[in-house]
Coordinates of C-alpha atoms and ligand atoms in Angstrom, one line a residue:
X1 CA 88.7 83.2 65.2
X2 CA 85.6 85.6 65.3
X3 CA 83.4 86.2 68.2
X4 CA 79.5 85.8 67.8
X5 CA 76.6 87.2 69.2
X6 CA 76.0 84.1 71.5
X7 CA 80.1 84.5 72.9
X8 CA 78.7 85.8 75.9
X9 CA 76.9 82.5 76.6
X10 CA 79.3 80.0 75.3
X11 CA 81.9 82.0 77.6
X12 CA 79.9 81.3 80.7
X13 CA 79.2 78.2 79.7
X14 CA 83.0 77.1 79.3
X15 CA 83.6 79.2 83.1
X16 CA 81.3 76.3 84.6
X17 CA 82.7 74.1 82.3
X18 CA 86.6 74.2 83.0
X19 CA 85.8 75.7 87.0
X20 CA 86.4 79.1 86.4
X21 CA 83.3 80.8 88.0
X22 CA 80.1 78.8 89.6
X23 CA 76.5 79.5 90.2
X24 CA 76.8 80.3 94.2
X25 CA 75.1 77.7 96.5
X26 CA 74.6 75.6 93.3
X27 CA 73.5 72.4 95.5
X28 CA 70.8 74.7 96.8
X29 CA 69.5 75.4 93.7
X30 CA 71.4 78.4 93.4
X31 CA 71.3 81.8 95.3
X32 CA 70.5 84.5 92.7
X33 CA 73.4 86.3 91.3
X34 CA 75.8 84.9 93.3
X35 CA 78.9 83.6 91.9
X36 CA 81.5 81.8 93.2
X37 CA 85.2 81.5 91.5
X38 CA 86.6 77.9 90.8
X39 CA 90.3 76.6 90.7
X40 CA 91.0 78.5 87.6
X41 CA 88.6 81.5 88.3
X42 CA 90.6 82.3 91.5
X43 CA 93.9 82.1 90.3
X44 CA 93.1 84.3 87.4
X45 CA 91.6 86.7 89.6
X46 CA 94.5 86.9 91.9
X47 CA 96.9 87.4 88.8
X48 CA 94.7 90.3 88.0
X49 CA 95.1 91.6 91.8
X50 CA 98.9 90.8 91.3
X51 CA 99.2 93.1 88.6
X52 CA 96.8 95.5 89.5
X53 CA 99.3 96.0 92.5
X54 CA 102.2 96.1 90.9
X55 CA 101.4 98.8 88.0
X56 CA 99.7 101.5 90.5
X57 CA 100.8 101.0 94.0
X58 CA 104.2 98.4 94.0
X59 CA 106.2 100.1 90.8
X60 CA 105.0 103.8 92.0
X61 CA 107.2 106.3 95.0
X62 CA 103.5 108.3 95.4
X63 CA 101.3 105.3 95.9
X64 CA 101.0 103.3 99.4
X65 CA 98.4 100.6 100.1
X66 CA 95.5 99.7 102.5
X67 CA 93.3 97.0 103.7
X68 CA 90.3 98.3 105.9
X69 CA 87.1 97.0 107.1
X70 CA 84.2 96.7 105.2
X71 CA 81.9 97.4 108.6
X72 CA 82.7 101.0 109.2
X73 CA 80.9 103.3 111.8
X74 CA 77.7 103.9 110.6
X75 CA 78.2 107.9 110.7
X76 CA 80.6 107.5 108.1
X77 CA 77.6 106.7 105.4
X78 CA 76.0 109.7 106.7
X79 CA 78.9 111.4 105.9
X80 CA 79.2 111.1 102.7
X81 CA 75.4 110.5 101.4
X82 CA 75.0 107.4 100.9
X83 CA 72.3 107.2 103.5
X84 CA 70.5 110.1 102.2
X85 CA 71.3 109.6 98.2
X86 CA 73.0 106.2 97.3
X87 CA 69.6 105.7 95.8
X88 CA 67.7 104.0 92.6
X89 CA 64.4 104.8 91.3
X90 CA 62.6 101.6 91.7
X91 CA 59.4 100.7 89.7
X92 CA 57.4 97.8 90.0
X93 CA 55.4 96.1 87.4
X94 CA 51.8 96.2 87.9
X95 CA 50.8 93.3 86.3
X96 CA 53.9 90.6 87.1
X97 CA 55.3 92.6 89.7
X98 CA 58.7 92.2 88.6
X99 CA 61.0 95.0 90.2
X100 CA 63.2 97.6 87.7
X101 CA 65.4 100.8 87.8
X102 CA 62.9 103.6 85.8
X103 CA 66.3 105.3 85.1
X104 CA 67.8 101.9 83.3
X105 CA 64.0 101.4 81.6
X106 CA 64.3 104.8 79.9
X107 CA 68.2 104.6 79.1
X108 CA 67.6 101.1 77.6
X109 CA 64.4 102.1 75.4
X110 CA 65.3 105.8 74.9
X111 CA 69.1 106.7 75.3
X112 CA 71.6 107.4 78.4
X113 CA 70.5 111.4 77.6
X114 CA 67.3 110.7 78.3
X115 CA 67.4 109.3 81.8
X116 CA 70.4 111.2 83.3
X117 CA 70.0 113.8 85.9
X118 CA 66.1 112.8 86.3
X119 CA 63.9 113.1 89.4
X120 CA 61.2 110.5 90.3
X121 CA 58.4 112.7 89.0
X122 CA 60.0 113.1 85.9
X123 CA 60.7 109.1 85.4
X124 CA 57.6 108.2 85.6
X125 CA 55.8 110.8 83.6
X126 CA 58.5 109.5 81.0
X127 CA 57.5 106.0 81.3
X128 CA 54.2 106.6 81.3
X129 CA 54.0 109.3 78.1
X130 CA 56.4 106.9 75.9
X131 CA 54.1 103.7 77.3
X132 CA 57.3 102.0 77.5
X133 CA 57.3 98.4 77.9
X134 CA 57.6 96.2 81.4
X135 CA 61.4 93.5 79.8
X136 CA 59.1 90.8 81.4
X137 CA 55.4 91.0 80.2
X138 CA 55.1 93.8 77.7
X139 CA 52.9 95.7 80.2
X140 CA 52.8 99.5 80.4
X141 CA 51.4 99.8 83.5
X142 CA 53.8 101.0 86.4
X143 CA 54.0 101.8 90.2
X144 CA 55.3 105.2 90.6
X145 CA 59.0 105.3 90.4
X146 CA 60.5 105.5 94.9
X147 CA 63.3 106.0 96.0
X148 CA 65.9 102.4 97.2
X149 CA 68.7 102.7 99.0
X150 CA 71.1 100.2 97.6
X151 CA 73.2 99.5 100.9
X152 CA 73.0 96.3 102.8
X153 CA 72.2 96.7 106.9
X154 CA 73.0 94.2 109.3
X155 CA 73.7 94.1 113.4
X156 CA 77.0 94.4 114.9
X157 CA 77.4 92.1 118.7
X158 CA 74.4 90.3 119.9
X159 CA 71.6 93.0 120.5
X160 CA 69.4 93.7 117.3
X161 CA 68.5 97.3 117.6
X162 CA 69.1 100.9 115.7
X163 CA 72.3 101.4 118.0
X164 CA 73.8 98.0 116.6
X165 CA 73.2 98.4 113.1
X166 CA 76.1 98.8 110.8
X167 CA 76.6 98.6 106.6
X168 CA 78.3 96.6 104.7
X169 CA 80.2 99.2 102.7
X170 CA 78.9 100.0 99.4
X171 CA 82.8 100.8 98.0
X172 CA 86.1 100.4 99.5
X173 CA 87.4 104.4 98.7
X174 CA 85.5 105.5 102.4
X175 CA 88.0 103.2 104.5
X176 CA 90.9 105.4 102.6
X177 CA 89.5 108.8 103.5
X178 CA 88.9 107.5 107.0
X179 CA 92.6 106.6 107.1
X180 CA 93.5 109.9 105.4
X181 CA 95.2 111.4 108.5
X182 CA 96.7 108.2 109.5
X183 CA 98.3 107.3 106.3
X184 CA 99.4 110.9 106.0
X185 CA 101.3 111.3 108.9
X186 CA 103.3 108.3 109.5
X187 CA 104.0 107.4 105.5
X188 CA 105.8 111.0 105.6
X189 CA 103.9 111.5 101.7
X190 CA 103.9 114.5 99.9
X191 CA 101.5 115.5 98.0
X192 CA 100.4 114.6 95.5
X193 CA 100.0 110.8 96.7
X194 CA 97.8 107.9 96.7
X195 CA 96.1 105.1 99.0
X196 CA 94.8 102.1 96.9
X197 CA 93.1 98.8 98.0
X198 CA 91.1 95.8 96.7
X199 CA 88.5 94.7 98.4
X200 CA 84.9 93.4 98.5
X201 CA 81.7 96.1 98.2
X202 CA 77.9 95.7 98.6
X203 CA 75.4 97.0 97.1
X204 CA 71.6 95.5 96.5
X205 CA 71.3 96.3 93.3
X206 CA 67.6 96.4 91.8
X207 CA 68.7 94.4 88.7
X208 CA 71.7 92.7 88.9
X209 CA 72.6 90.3 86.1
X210 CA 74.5 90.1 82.8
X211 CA 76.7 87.0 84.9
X212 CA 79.3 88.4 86.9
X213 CA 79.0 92.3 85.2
X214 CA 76.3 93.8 88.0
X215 CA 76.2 91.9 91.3
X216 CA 75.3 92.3 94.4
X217 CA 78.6 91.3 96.4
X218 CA 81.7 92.2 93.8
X219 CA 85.3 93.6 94.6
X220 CA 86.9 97.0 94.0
X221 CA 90.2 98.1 93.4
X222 CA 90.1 101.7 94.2
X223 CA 93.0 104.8 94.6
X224 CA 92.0 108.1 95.9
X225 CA 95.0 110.1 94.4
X226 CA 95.4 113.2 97.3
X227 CA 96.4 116.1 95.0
X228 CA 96.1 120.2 95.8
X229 CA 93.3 121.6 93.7
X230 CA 95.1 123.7 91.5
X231 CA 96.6 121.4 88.0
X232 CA 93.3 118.5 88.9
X233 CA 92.5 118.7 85.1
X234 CA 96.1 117.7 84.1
X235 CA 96.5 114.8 86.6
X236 CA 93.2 113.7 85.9
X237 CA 93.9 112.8 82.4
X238 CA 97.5 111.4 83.4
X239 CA 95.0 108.9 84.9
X240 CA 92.8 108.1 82.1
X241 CA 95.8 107.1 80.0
X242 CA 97.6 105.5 83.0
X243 CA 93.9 103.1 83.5
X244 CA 93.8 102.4 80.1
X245 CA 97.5 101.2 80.0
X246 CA 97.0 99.1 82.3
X247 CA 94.2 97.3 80.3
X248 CA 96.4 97.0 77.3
X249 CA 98.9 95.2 79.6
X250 CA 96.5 92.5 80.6
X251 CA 96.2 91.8 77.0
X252 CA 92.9 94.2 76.6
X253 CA 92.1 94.3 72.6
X254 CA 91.9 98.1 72.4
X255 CA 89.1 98.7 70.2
X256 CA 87.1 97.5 72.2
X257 CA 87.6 99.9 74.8
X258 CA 86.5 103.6 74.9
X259 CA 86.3 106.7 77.2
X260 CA 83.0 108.1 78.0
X261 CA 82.5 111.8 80.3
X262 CA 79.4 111.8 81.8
X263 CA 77.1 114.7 81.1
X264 CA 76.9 117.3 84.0
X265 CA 73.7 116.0 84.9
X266 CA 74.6 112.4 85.0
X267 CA 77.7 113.1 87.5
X268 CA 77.3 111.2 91.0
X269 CA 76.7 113.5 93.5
X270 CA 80.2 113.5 94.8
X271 CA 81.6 114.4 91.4
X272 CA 83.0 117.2 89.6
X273 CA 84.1 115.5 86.4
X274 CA 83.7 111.7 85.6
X275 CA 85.0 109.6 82.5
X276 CA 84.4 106.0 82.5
X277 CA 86.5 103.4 80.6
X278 CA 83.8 101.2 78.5
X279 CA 84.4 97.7 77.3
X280 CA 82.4 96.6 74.4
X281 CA 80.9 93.4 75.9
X282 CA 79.0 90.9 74.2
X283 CA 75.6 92.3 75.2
X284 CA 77.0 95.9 74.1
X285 CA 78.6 98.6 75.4
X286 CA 79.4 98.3 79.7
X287 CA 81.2 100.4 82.4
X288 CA 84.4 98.7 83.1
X289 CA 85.8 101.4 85.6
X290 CA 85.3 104.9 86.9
X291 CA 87.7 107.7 87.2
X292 CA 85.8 110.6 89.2
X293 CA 87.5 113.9 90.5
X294 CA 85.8 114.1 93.9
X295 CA 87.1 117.6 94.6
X296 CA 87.6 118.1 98.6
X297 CA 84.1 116.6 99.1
X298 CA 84.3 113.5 101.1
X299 CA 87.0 114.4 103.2
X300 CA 85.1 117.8 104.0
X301 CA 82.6 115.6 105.0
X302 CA 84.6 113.6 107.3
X303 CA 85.5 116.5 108.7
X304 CA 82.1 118.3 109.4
X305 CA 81.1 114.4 110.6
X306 CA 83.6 113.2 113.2
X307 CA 85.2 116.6 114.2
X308 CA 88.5 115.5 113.4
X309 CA 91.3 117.7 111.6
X310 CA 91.7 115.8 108.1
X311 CA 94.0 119.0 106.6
X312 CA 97.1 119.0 105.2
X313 CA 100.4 120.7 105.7
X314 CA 102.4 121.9 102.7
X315 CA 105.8 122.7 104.3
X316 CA 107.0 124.6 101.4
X317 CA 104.5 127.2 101.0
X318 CA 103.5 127.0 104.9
X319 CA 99.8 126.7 103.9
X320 CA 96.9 124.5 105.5
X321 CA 94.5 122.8 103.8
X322 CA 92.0 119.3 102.1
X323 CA 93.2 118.2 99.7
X324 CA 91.4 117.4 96.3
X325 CA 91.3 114.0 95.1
X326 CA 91.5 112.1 92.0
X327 CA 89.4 108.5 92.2
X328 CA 90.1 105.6 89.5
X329 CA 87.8 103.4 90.9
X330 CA 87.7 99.7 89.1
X331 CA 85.4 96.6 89.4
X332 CA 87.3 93.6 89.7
X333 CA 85.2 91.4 88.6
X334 CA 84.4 93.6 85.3
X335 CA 87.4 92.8 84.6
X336 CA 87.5 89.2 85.1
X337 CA 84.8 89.2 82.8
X338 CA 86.2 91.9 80.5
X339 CA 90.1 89.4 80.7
X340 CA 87.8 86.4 79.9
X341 CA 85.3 87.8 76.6
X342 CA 88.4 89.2 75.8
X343 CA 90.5 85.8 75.5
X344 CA 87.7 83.5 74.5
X345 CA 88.5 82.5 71.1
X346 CA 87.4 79.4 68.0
X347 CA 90.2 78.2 65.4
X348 CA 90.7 74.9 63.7
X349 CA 94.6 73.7 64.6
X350 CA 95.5 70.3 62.6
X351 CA 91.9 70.1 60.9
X352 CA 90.1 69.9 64.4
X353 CA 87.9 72.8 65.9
X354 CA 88.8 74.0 69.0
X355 CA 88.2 76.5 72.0
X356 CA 90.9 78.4 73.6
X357 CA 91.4 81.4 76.3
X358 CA 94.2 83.5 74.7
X359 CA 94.9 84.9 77.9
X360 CA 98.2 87.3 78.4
X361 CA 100.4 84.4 79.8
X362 CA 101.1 86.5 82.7
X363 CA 97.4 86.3 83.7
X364 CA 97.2 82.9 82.8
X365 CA 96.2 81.1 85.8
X366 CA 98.0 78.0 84.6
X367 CA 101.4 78.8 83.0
X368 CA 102.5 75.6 81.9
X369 CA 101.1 71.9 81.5
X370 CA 103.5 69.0 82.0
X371 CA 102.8 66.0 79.7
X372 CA 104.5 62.3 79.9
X373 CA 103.7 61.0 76.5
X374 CA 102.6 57.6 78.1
X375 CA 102.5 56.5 82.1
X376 CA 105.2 53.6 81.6
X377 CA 108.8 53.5 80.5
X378 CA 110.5 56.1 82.8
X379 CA 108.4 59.4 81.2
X380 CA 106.1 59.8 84.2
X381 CA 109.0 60.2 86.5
X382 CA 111.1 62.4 84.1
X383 CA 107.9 65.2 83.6
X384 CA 107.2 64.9 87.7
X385 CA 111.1 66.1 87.8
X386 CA 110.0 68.6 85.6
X387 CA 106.9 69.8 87.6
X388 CA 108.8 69.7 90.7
X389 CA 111.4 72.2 89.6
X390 CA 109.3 74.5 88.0
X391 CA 106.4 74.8 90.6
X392 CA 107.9 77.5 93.0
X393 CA 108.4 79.7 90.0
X394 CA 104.9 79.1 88.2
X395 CA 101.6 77.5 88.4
X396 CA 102.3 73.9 86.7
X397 CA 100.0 71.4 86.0
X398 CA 101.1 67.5 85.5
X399 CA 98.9 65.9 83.6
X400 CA 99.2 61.7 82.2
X401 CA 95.5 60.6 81.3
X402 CA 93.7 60.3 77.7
X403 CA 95.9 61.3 74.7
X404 CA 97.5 64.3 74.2
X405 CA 95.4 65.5 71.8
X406 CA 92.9 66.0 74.5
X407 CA 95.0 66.9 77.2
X408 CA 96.2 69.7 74.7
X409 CA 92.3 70.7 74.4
X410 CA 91.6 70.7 77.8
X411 CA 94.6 73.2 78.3
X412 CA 93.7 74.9 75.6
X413 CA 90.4 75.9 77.1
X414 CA 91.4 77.0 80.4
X415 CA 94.1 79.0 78.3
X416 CA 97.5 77.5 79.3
X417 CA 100.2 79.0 77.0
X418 CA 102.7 76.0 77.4
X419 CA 102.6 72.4 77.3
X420 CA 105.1 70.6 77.3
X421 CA 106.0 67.1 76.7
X422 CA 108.3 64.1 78.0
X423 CA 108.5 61.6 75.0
X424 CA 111.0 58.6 73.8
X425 CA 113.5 61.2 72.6
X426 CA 113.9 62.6 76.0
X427 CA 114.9 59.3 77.5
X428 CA 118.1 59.6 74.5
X429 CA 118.8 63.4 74.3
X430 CA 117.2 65.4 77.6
X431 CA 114.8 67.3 75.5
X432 CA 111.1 67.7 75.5
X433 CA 108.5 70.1 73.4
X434 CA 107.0 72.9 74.2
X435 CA 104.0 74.1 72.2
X436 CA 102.6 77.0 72.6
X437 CA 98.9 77.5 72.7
X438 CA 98.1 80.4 70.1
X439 CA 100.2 79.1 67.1
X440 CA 100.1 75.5 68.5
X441 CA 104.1 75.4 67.1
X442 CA 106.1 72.5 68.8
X443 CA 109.7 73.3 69.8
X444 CA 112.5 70.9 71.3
X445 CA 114.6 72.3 74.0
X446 CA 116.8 70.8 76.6
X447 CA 115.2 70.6 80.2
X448 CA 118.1 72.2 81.7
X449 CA 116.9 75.2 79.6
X450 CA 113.5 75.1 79.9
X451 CA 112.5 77.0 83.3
X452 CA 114.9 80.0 81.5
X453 CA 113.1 79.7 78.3
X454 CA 109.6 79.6 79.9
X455 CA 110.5 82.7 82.6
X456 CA 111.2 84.7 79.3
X457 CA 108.3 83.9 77.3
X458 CA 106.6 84.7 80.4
X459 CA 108.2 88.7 80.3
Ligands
GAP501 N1 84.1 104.8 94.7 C1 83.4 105.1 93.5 C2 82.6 104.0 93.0 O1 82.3 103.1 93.8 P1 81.1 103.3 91.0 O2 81.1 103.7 89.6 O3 79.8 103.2 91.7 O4 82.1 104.2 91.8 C3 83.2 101.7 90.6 O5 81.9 101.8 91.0 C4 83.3 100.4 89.8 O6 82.9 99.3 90.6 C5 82.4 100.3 88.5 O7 83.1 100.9 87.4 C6 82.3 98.8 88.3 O8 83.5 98.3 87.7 C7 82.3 98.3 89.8 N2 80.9 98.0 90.2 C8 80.0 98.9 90.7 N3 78.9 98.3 91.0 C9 79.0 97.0 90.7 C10 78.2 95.9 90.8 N4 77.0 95.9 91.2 N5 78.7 94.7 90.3 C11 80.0 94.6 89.9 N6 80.8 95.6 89.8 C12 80.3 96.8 90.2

């Protein structure tokens, strides 16, 4: 049940495979690192979402939730920097002209240390004194490294000019400080209290890849957690552990996760502190989320920016004042992809190899397969029964071609925790079998009993 160097590959192959995830525009040819979710991708994802909601906004009195646009005016990027910093160093290959981030070049030959906190100059004298090598060709001949700015323009209304260009946001958390005063004052919160979303974020990254891990159109699901200055430090690490808790719930293995603080000079220029949850991935160790403490920076900003009074007043000690905020900021798909290396796993079960997602049932995008042994004698319309009365309370599948041996594989691979199966004895005694996908143990229990049974196993 080990997983190999090439997991990473036979993962993305068994996405296409069993319609999890799809190259985007496939019939095209493709568009670069686009992806699109399938069947199963999608409800996997939105089980993720489901959750996600529930731990840190539904289950919590301090958290409320938002959905704002992802074209925002375009002072608001001004605002906060992104127009002026939300850059890369790009570099350009001399010889096959292929485009990279210096910063990632140096961190990948020489160490994160290395490559944090550096200017321009001082990438490309590194690149240049340690001849490091262009991924593509081997060359060691580079452009000097430039600033990009990684956010996507387009025009707003029918006129292309300066005045109609907008952004597609480059992360949700600017539609919550923009709604800061909003949210404030009619949701009656004290603080400390939060504003989380989920939502789609842009950014055109200079080397996207590793499948769905760094692309250029991804989703966030970010909290800015409004707290007064004083005490940041202890909340702060309430948030680590509450982030990582939430991993374990979705089934996360935990030793393959780890914290990381960035060094002073790596922080984003936003951020006081910064500690990152990692997930060892296949191709080594990634960033699967972000918790920043942002200080009173952004919605200073706002303030400076649109003129607008963004304080906040604290009734019992009569004072004035921004608030300080706390930002756990993760990539949903990261964690698709983190949910998905995470469950792919190889056993033999009755002497025959097979593949299967152990997903945390509750994920599981399907919950439970419904099997007629054969399509005659009465069993079709028995496990259609069955379907039909458990299909408001879960996703059910009904399933009555090829043997069940293979019907069992093909669950098995798009991680289904429960078959179960109409045979003769159910036309005598009302029972059927569930097996369950890890163990591949067979049970009989009565129909009548089986959305009951399944709800628990589902706890
Ligand atoms: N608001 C803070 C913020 O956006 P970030 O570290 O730039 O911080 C937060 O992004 C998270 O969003 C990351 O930890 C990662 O999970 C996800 N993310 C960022 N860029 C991404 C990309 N190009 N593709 C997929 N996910 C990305």
């Amino acid at each position: 049940m080990d997983k190999k160097d090439d997991s990473m590959e036979k993962v993305v192959a068994l996405c296409k495979r069993r319609g999890f995830i799809f190259q985007g525009s496939e019939i095209y040819g493709g568009l670069a690192n686009t992806w699109d979710f399938g069947p199963y991708g999608v409800e996997l994802k939105n089980n993720i979402k489901r959750s996600w909601w529930k731990h840190f906004i539904q289950e919590r009195e301090d958290m409320v939730g938002l959905d704002s646009s992802i074209l925002m005016h375009p002072k608001v990027w001004e605002a906060t920097g992104h127009v002026a910093s939300f850059t890369d160093p790009l570099i350009d290959c001399k010889k096959c002209h292929e485009r990279f981030r210096g910063d990632k070049l140096i961190e990948e030959n020489m160490g994160i240390e290395a490559a944090a906190g550096k200017s321009l100059k001082e990438i490309s004298e590194i690149i240049k004194k340690n001849k490091l090598k262009c991924p593509k060709c081997g060359s060691t001949d580079f452009t000097e490294a430039r600033e990009f700015n990684m956010m996507f323009k387009t025009n707003q209304g029918v006129i292309e000019n300066e005045t109609s260009m907008v952004y597609l946001r480059p992360e949700t958390a600017q539609g919550i400080f923009v709604n800061f005063r909003n949210i404030s004052a009619i949701m009656r919160k004290k603080l400390p209290f939060g504003v989380g979303q989920i939502g789609k974020a842009f950014r055109n990254e200079i080397t996207p890849g590793n499948f769905i891990f760094r692309t250029r159109e991804f989703e966030q699901m970010e909290i800015e957690y409004f707290i007064k200055e004083e005490g940041w430090e202890k909340l702060f690490k309430e948030w680590e552990d509450l982030c990582k808790e939430w991993f374990e719930k979705l089934g996360i293995d935990k030793k393959n996760m780890r914290y990381r603080e960035h060094d002073p000079k790596e922080l984003a220029f936003y951020s006081k502190k910064t500690v990152d949850i990692e997930y060892k991935f296949p191709f080594g160790w990634g960033e699967l989320m972000g918790i920043a403490y942002r200080t009173d920076y952004d919605l200073n900003r706002h303030i400076k920016f649109s003129n607008q009074d963004l304080t906040y007043f604290d009734q019992e000690t009569n004072e004035r004042f921004v608030p300080h905020v706390i930002e756990p900021s993760f990539g949903m798909d990261r964690t698709v992809l983190t949910v998905l290396v995470n469950a792919y796993a190889e056993d033999s079960l009755g002497g025959e190899a097979r593949i299967f997602m152990k997903f945390d049932p509750k994920i599981a995008p399907v919950k439970a397969a419904i099997f007629p042994l054969i399509k005659k004698e009465g069993l079709p319309e028995i496990g259609r029964k069955i379907w039909n009365d458990l299909k408001s309370e879960f996703t059910v599948e009904y399933d009555e071609s090829g043997s069940i041996g293979k019907r069992y594989r093909r669950q098995d691979e798009i991680g289904t925790p429960f078959c179960v199966t109409v045979d003769f004895d159910t036309l005598k005694d009302n029972t059927v079998t569930i097996r369950e996908r890890d163990s591949g143990e067979q049970k009989r229990v009565k129909i009548e009993e089986l959305k009951g049974i399944l709800t628990e196993k589902m706890r």
